[in-house]
Coordinates of N, CA and C in Angstrom, one line a residue:
N1 N 185.0 56.2 138.1 CA 184.0 56.3 137.0 C 183.5 54.7 136.4
W2 N 182.1 54.6 136.6 CA 181.9 53.0 136.6 C 181.3 53.4 134.9
V3 N 181.7 52.1 134.5 CA 181.3 52.0 132.8 C 180.3 50.5 132.7
F4 N 179.1 50.8 132.1 CA 178.2 49.5 132.0 C 178.1 49.3 130.7
Y5 N 178.1 47.9 130.3 CA 178.0 47.3 129.2 C 176.9 46.5 129.1
L6 N 175.9 46.6 127.9 CA 175.0 45.6 127.7 C 175.1 44.9 126.3
K7 N 175.8 43.6 126.3 CA 176.1 43.0 125.2 C 175.1 41.9 124.9
E8 N 175.1 41.5 123.6 CA 174.1 40.4 123.4 C 175.0 38.9 123.4
D9 N 176.3 38.8 123.2 CA 176.4 37.7 123.3 C 177.9 37.8 124.2
F10 N 178.1 36.3 124.6 CA 179.7 36.2 125.3 C 180.6 35.8 124.4
S11 N 181.6 36.6 124.2 CA 182.8 36.6 123.3 C 183.6 35.7 123.6
Q12 N 183.8 34.4 123.2 CA 184.8 33.5 123.5 C 186.3 34.2 123.2
G13 N 187.2 33.8 123.8 CA 188.6 34.3 123.7 C 189.0 35.8 124.3
Y14 N 187.8 36.3 124.8 CA 188.1 37.8 125.3 C 188.3 37.9 126.5
N15 N 189.2 38.6 127.0 CA 189.4 38.5 128.6 C 188.5 39.3 129.4
W16 N 187.7 39.0 130.0 CA 186.5 39.5 130.8 C 186.8 39.6 132.3
D17 N 188.3 39.5 132.7 CA 188.6 39.5 133.9 C 188.6 41.0 134.4
S18 N 188.7 42.0 133.5 CA 188.6 43.1 134.1 C 187.1 43.7 134.3
F19 N 186.2 42.7 134.1 CA 184.7 43.1 134.2 C 183.8 42.3 135.4
T20 N 182.9 42.8 136.1 CA 182.2 42.1 136.9 C 180.9 41.8 136.0
I21 N 180.7 40.7 136.0 CA 179.6 40.0 135.1 C 178.2 40.2 136.0
V22 N 177.3 40.7 135.6 CA 175.9 40.5 136.6 C 175.3 39.4 135.5
S23 N 174.4 38.7 136.4 CA 173.5 37.6 136.1 C 172.1 37.7 135.5
N24 N 171.5 38.9 136.0 CA 170.2 39.5 135.7 C 170.2 40.9 135.5
M25 N 169.1 41.4 134.8 CA 168.8 42.8 134.2 C 168.3 43.6 135.6
N26 N 167.9 43.1 136.4 CA 167.3 43.9 137.6 C 168.6 44.2 138.4
S27 N 169.5 43.5 138.6 CA 170.6 43.9 139.5 C 171.5 44.6 138.7
F28 N 171.6 44.5 137.4 CA 172.4 45.6 136.5 C 171.7 47.1 136.6
I29 N 170.5 46.9 136.5 CA 169.8 48.5 136.4 C 169.9 49.0 137.8
E30 N 169.8 48.2 139.0 CA 170.1 48.5 140.1 C 171.3 49.2 140.4
L31 N 172.6 48.1 139.9 CA 173.9 48.7 140.1 C 174.0 50.0 139.0
M32 N 173.4 50.3 137.9 CA 173.8 51.6 137.5 C 173.1 53.1 138.6
R33 N 172.0 52.6 139.1 CA 171.3 53.7 139.9 C 172.5 53.7 140.8
L34 N 172.8 53.2 141.7 CA 174.0 52.9 142.7 C 175.0 53.8 142.1
S35 N 175.5 53.5 141.0 CA 177.0 54.1 140.5 C 176.4 55.9 140.5
V36 N 175.4 56.1 140.1 CA 175.0 57.7 140.1 C 175.3 58.1 141.7
L37 N 174.6 57.3 142.4 CA 174.5 57.7 144.0 C 175.8 57.7 144.9
N38 N 176.9 57.1 144.0 CA 178.2 56.6 144.6 C 178.1 55.9 145.8
K39 N 177.1 54.7 145.5 CA 177.1 53.8 146.6 C 177.4 52.1 146.3
I40 N 178.0 52.1 145.2 CA 178.6 50.6 144.8 C 180.1 50.4 145.8
P41 N 179.9 49.3 146.4 CA 181.2 48.9 147.2 C 182.3 48.6 146.1
N42 N 183.2 49.7 146.3 CA 184.5 49.2 145.0 C 184.9 48.1 145.3
K43 N 185.1 47.6 146.6 CA 185.9 46.4 146.9 C 185.0 45.0 146.2
V44 N 183.7 45.5 145.9 CA 183.2 44.0 145.4 C 182.9 44.0 144.0
Y45 N 182.9 45.3 143.3 CA 182.8 45.4 141.9 C 183.6 46.2 141.2
K46 N 184.0 45.6 140.1 CA 185.1 46.1 139.1 C 184.3 47.2 138.4
N47 N 185.2 48.3 137.9 CA 184.5 49.3 137.5 C 183.8 49.2 136.2
K48 N 184.0 48.1 135.5 CA 183.5 47.6 134.3 C 182.4 46.8 134.5
I49 N 181.1 47.0 134.3 CA 180.0 45.9 134.8 C 179.4 45.8 133.6
I50 N 179.2 44.1 133.2 CA 178.4 44.0 132.1 C 177.3 43.1 132.2
F51 N 176.4 43.0 131.3 CA 175.0 41.9 131.1 C 175.1 41.6 130.1
F52 N 175.1 40.0 129.8 CA 174.9 39.5 128.6 C 173.4 39.1 128.4
S53 N 172.8 39.8 127.5 CA 171.2 39.8 127.2 C 170.9 38.9 126.3
Q54 N 170.0 38.2 126.4 CA 169.2 37.0 125.9 C 168.1 38.1 124.7
E55 N 167.8 38.8 125.4 CA 166.7 39.9 124.5 C 166.9 41.4 124.7
I56 N 168.2 41.6 124.1 CA 168.8 42.8 124.0 C 167.8 44.1 123.5
K57 N 166.9 44.2 122.9 CA 165.9 45.0 122.4 C 164.9 45.1 123.7
N58 N 164.5 44.3 124.2 CA 163.5 44.5 125.3 C 164.4 44.9 126.6
D59 N 165.7 44.6 126.9 CA 166.5 44.7 128.1 C 167.0 46.5 128.1
W60 N 167.2 46.6 126.8 CA 167.6 48.3 126.5 C 166.5 49.2 126.8
L61 N 165.0 48.6 126.4 CA 164.0 49.3 126.9 C 163.8 49.4 128.2
R62 N 164.0 48.3 129.0 CA 164.0 48.2 130.4 C 165.0 49.4 130.9
I63 N 166.0 49.5 130.5 CA 167.3 50.5 131.0 C 166.6 51.7 130.8
I64 N 166.2 52.0 129.5 CA 165.7 53.4 129.4 C 164.4 53.9 130.2
N65 N 163.5 52.9 130.3 CA 162.3 53.1 131.1 C 162.5 53.2 132.5
S66 N 163.7 52.9 133.0 CA 164.1 52.9 134.5 C 164.7 54.3 135.0
F67 N 164.8 54.9 133.9 CA 165.4 56.5 134.4 C 164.9 57.5 133.6
S68 N 165.0 58.7 133.8 CA 164.3 59.5 132.8 C 165.6 60.0 131.7
F69 N 164.8 60.0 130.6 CA 165.7 59.7 129.1 C 165.6 61.2 128.6
I70 N 166.9 61.7 128.2 CA 166.9 62.8 127.6 C 168.1 62.8 126.3
E71 N 167.8 63.3 125.3 CA 168.8 63.3 124.4 C 169.5 64.5 123.8
A72 N 170.5 64.5 123.9 CA 171.5 65.8 123.5 C 172.3 65.7 122.3
A73 N 173.0 66.7 122.0 CA 174.0 66.9 121.1 C 175.4 67.9 121.2
G74 N 176.3 67.4 120.8 CA 177.5 68.3 120.9 C 178.5 68.3 119.9
G75 N 179.8 68.9 120.2 CA 180.7 68.9 119.0 C 182.0 68.7 119.6
L76 N 182.8 68.0 118.7 CA 184.1 67.9 118.7 C 184.6 68.8 117.9
V77 N 185.2 70.0 118.4 CA 185.3 71.1 117.5 C 186.8 71.4 117.4
R78 N 187.4 71.3 116.1 CA 188.7 71.3 115.8 C 189.2 72.5 114.9
R79 N 190.3 73.2 115.5 CA 190.7 74.4 114.7 C 191.9 74.1 113.6
S80 N 192.3 74.8 112.6 CA 192.9 74.4 111.6 C 194.5 74.3 112.1
N81 N 194.9 74.5 113.1 CA 196.1 74.3 113.6 C 196.1 73.0 114.8
K82 N 195.2 72.3 114.4 CA 195.2 70.8 115.2 C 194.7 71.0 116.5
E83 N 194.0 71.9 117.1 CA 193.5 71.9 118.2 C 192.3 71.7 118.7
L84 N 191.7 71.1 119.6 CA 190.4 70.9 120.0 C 189.9 71.7 121.3
L85 N 188.8 71.9 121.1 CA 188.3 72.8 122.0 C 187.2 72.1 123.2
F86 N 187.9 72.7 124.4 CA 187.3 72.0 125.6 C 186.4 73.2 126.3
I87 N 185.5 72.9 127.2 CA 185.0 73.7 128.0 C 185.3 73.1 129.6
L88 N 185.4 74.2 130.2 CA 185.5 73.6 131.8 C 184.2 73.7 132.6
K89 N 183.4 73.0 132.7 CA 182.0 73.2 133.4 C 182.1 72.2 134.5
N90 N 181.4 73.0 135.7 CA 181.4 72.7 136.9 C 182.9 71.9 137.5
G91 N 183.9 72.3 137.1 CA 185.3 72.1 137.5 C 185.7 71.0 136.5
K92 N 185.2 70.5 135.6 CA 185.7 69.3 134.8 C 185.9 69.6 133.5
W93 N 186.9 69.2 132.9 CA 187.2 69.7 131.3 C 185.9 68.5 130.4
D94 N 185.3 69.4 129.5 CA 184.5 68.6 129.0 C 184.2 69.0 127.4
L95 N 183.3 68.6 126.5 CA 183.0 69.2 125.3 C 181.7 69.7 125.2
P96 N 181.7 70.9 124.6 CA 180.2 71.7 124.5 C 179.0 70.8 123.8
K97 N 178.2 70.9 124.5 CA 177.0 70.0 124.1 C 175.5 70.6 125.1
G98 N 174.3 69.8 124.7 CA 173.4 70.4 125.4 C 172.1 69.6 124.7
K99 N 170.9 69.8 125.5 CA 169.6 69.1 125.2 C 169.3 69.6 123.6
I100 N 168.7 68.7 123.1 CA 167.9 68.8 121.8 C 166.9 69.3 122.0
D101 N 166.4 70.7 121.3 CA 165.1 71.6 121.5 C 164.3 70.7 120.5
F102 N 162.6 70.8 121.0 CA 161.6 70.3 120.2 C 162.0 70.8 118.8
G103 N 161.5 69.9 117.7 CA 161.9 70.4 116.3 C 163.1 70.2 115.8
E104 N 164.2 70.2 116.6 CA 165.6 70.1 116.1 C 166.2 68.7 115.9
N105 N 167.0 68.6 115.0 CA 167.7 67.3 114.9 C 168.8 67.2 115.5
P106 N 169.6 66.2 115.8 CA 170.8 66.4 116.7 C 172.0 67.2 116.1
E107 N 171.9 67.3 114.5 CA 173.0 68.3 114.1 C 172.7 69.7 114.2
Q108 N 171.7 70.1 113.9 CA 171.1 71.3 114.4 C 171.4 71.6 115.8
A109 N 171.2 70.7 116.6 CA 171.1 71.2 118.1 C 172.8 71.3 118.5
A110 N 173.4 70.3 118.0 CA 174.8 70.5 118.3 C 175.6 71.7 117.7
I111 N 175.2 72.4 116.6 CA 175.6 73.4 116.3 C 175.3 74.6 116.9
R112 N 174.0 74.6 117.6 CA 173.3 75.6 118.2 C 174.2 75.6 119.6
E113 N 174.2 74.6 120.2 CA 174.9 74.4 121.7 C 176.1 74.7 121.7
V114 N 177.1 74.2 120.6 CA 178.4 74.7 120.9 C 178.3 76.2 120.5
K115 N 177.7 76.8 119.6 CA 177.7 78.4 119.5 C 177.4 79.2 120.9
E116 N 176.2 78.5 121.4 CA 175.9 79.1 122.8 C 176.7 79.0 124.2
E117 N 177.6 78.0 123.8 CA 178.5 77.5 125.0 C 179.9 78.3 125.0
T118 N 179.9 78.6 123.5 CA 181.5 79.1 123.3 C 181.6 80.4 122.8
G119 N 180.7 80.8 122.1 CA 180.7 82.3 121.6 C 181.3 82.0 119.8
L120 N 181.4 81.1 119.7 CA 182.0 80.7 118.2 C 180.7 81.1 117.4
L121 N 181.2 81.7 116.2 CA 180.3 82.2 115.1 C 180.3 81.2 114.1
Y122 N 181.4 80.6 113.6 CA 181.5 79.9 112.2 C 182.2 78.7 112.6
L123 N 181.1 77.7 112.4 CA 181.1 76.3 112.5 C 180.7 75.3 111.3
E124 N 181.4 74.5 111.0 CA 181.0 73.5 109.8 C 181.1 72.0 110.6
V125 N 180.0 71.6 110.2 CA 180.0 70.0 110.6 C 180.8 69.4 109.5
I126 N 181.6 68.4 110.0 CA 182.2 67.4 109.3 C 181.7 66.2 109.1
N127 N 181.3 65.5 110.1 CA 180.5 64.2 110.0 C 180.3 64.0 111.5
F128 N 179.3 62.9 111.4 CA 178.7 62.2 112.5 C 180.1 61.7 113.2
V129 N 180.2 61.5 114.5 CA 181.2 60.9 115.3 C 180.9 59.5 116.0
S130 N 179.9 59.6 116.9 CA 179.4 58.6 117.7 C 178.1 59.0 118.6
E131 N 177.7 58.0 119.3 CA 176.9 58.2 120.3 C 177.4 58.1 121.6
T132 N 176.9 58.5 122.9 CA 177.6 58.2 124.0 C 176.2 58.0 125.1
Y133 N 176.4 57.5 126.0 CA 175.3 57.4 127.1 C 176.0 57.7 128.5
H134 N 175.4 58.6 129.3 CA 175.8 58.6 130.9 C 174.7 59.1 131.5
L135 N 174.9 58.6 132.8 CA 174.2 58.8 134.0 C 174.5 60.0 134.8
Y136 N 173.4 60.5 135.2 CA 173.9 61.8 136.3 C 172.5 61.9 137.2
N137 N 173.0 62.6 138.3 CA 171.8 62.7 139.3 C 171.4 64.4 139.4
D138 N 170.0 64.5 138.8 CA 169.6 66.0 139.0 C 168.3 65.9 139.7
K139 N 167.9 65.8 140.5 CA 166.5 65.5 141.5 C 166.0 64.2 140.9
C140 N 166.5 63.7 140.0 CA 166.4 62.2 139.6 C 167.5 61.7 138.7
I141 N 167.3 60.4 138.3 CA 168.6 60.0 137.7 C 168.4 59.9 136.2
I142 N 169.0 60.4 135.6 CA 168.9 60.7 134.3 C 169.8 60.1 133.5
L143 N 169.3 59.0 132.3 CA 170.2 58.9 131.4 C 170.2 59.6 129.8
K144 N 171.1 60.0 129.7 CA 171.5 61.0 128.4 C 172.1 60.4 127.6
K145 N 171.4 60.3 126.1 CA 172.2 60.2 125.2 C 172.7 61.4 124.4
T146 N 173.8 61.3 124.0 CA 174.5 62.4 123.4 C 174.9 61.9 122.0
F147 N 174.6 63.0 121.0 CA 175.2 62.7 119.4 C 176.3 63.6 119.4
W148 N 177.4 63.1 118.9 CA 178.5 63.7 118.8 C 178.8 64.2 117.3
F149 N 179.2 65.3 117.0 CA 179.5 65.7 115.5 C 181.1 66.1 115.5
L150 N 181.9 66.1 114.5 CA 183.0 66.5 114.3 C 182.8 68.0 113.6
M151 N 183.4 68.9 114.2 CA 183.4 70.1 113.6 C 184.6 70.9 113.2
K152 N 184.6 71.7 112.3 CA 185.9 72.7 112.5 C 185.4 74.1 112.2
T153 N 186.2 74.8 112.5 CA 186.3 76.1 112.8 C 187.5 77.1 112.6
N154 N 187.5 78.1 111.7 CA 188.7 78.9 111.1 C 188.4 80.1 112.2
D155 N 187.5 80.1 113.2 CA 187.3 81.2 114.1 C 188.5 81.6 115.2
F156 N 189.2 82.2 115.2 CA 190.3 82.6 116.1 C 189.7 84.0 117.0
A157 N 188.6 84.2 117.2 CA 187.9 85.0 118.1 C 188.0 84.7 119.4
E158 N 187.8 85.6 120.4 CA 187.8 85.6 121.6 C 186.4 84.7 122.1
L159 N 186.8 83.6 122.9 CA 185.7 82.6 123.5 C 185.0 83.2 124.5
I160 N 183.6 82.9 124.7 CA 183.1 83.4 125.4 C 182.0 82.4 126.3
P161 N 182.6 82.0 127.5 CA 182.0 80.7 128.1 C 180.6 81.0 128.5
Q162 N 179.6 80.4 128.6 CA 178.3 80.3 128.8 C 178.5 80.2 130.5
K163 N 178.2 81.2 131.2 CA 178.4 81.1 132.7 C 177.2 80.7 133.4
E164 N 176.1 80.8 132.7 CA 174.7 80.5 133.4 C 174.7 78.9 133.2
E165 N 175.6 78.3 132.1 CA 175.5 76.9 132.4 C 176.5 76.2 133.0
G166 N 177.3 77.3 134.1 CA 178.3 76.5 134.6 C 179.7 76.4 134.0
I167 N 179.8 77.0 132.9 CA 181.0 77.1 132.1 C 182.2 78.3 132.6
T168 N 183.1 77.9 133.0 CA 183.9 79.0 133.5 C 185.1 79.1 132.7
D169 N 185.5 78.4 131.7 CA 186.7 78.5 131.0 C 186.5 77.9 129.8
L170 N 187.1 78.1 128.8 CA 187.1 77.5 127.5 C 188.6 77.4 127.1
K171 N 189.0 76.3 126.4 CA 190.6 76.2 126.2 C 190.9 75.3 125.0
W172 N 191.6 75.9 123.8 CA 192.1 74.9 122.7 C 193.2 74.0 123.5
F173 N 193.2 73.1 123.2 CA 194.3 71.9 123.5 C 194.9 71.3 122.2
P174 N 195.8 70.9 122.1 CA 196.6 70.2 120.9 C 195.9 68.7 120.9
E175 N 195.6 68.4 119.9 CA 195.1 66.9 119.7 C 195.7 65.8 120.3
N176 N 197.0 65.9 120.7 CA 197.7 65.0 121.5 C 197.8 65.1 122.7
K177 N 197.2 66.5 123.4 CA 197.6 66.8 124.9 C 196.2 66.9 125.4
T178 N 195.1 66.2 125.1 CA 194.0 66.9 125.8 C 193.9 66.8 127.3
P179 N 193.0 67.2 128.0 CA 193.1 67.2 129.5 C 192.2 66.1 129.9
K180 N 192.3 65.8 131.2 CA 191.9 64.7 131.8 C 190.5 65.0 131.9
T181 N 189.2 64.0 131.3 CA 188.1 64.2 131.4 C 187.3 63.1 131.5
Y182 N 185.7 63.0 131.3 CA 185.2 61.8 131.4 C 185.6 60.9 130.4
N183 N 185.5 59.5 130.9 CA 185.6 58.1 130.2 C 185.0 58.3 128.6
S184 N 183.7 58.6 128.8 CA 182.7 58.8 127.4 C 183.3 60.1 126.5
I185 N 183.8 61.1 127.2 CA 184.6 61.8 126.0 C 185.8 61.6 125.5
N186 N 186.5 60.6 126.2 CA 187.8 60.2 125.9 C 187.3 59.2 124.5
D187 N 186.3 58.6 124.6 CA 185.6 57.8 123.6 C 185.6 58.4 122.3
V188 N 185.0 59.8 122.6 CA 184.7 60.5 121.2 C 186.0 61.1 120.7
I189 N 187.0 61.5 121.5 CA 188.1 62.4 121.1 C 189.2 61.1 120.4
K190 N 189.1 59.8 120.4 CA 189.8 59.0 120.1 C 189.8 58.7 118.3

């Protein structure tokens, strides 16, 4: 898994040894594209790649305009016995999420998507957790921004995976024993 960082300043005293520092925005965007296509030579680059921007707003717009950009929302669903709900989608444990429909705000979309993907009926949003970004290939390279919400449920009904979305299993995990998942999801559950 490659992780890309766009930062405004070079923080003195921070250990940048685990990062590959890229000197221009075009190279940074090209490495993002190559990472999705699995064409970055591991021996040349560390898995954390960073670009220090002099014009962060303009550079961020260049990144967004370099890919198809979509917004999604999802839920970190907690049950009263301190368990978190995960979905098994395309062979990898993940959190329920999906695209925001026209006219929805992120919170509404998160509730709808969690209900659709899991079959849960009773959800309460506690608070907004964070935003994550990730790239994937689906006929073109897509940059997806996901809004994450902490939700709670007291629903102990049978879970129903949304198979047409590639979800084959749903499972509650103790908060301290979550499954191996994507780096961005690990950031959400911390």
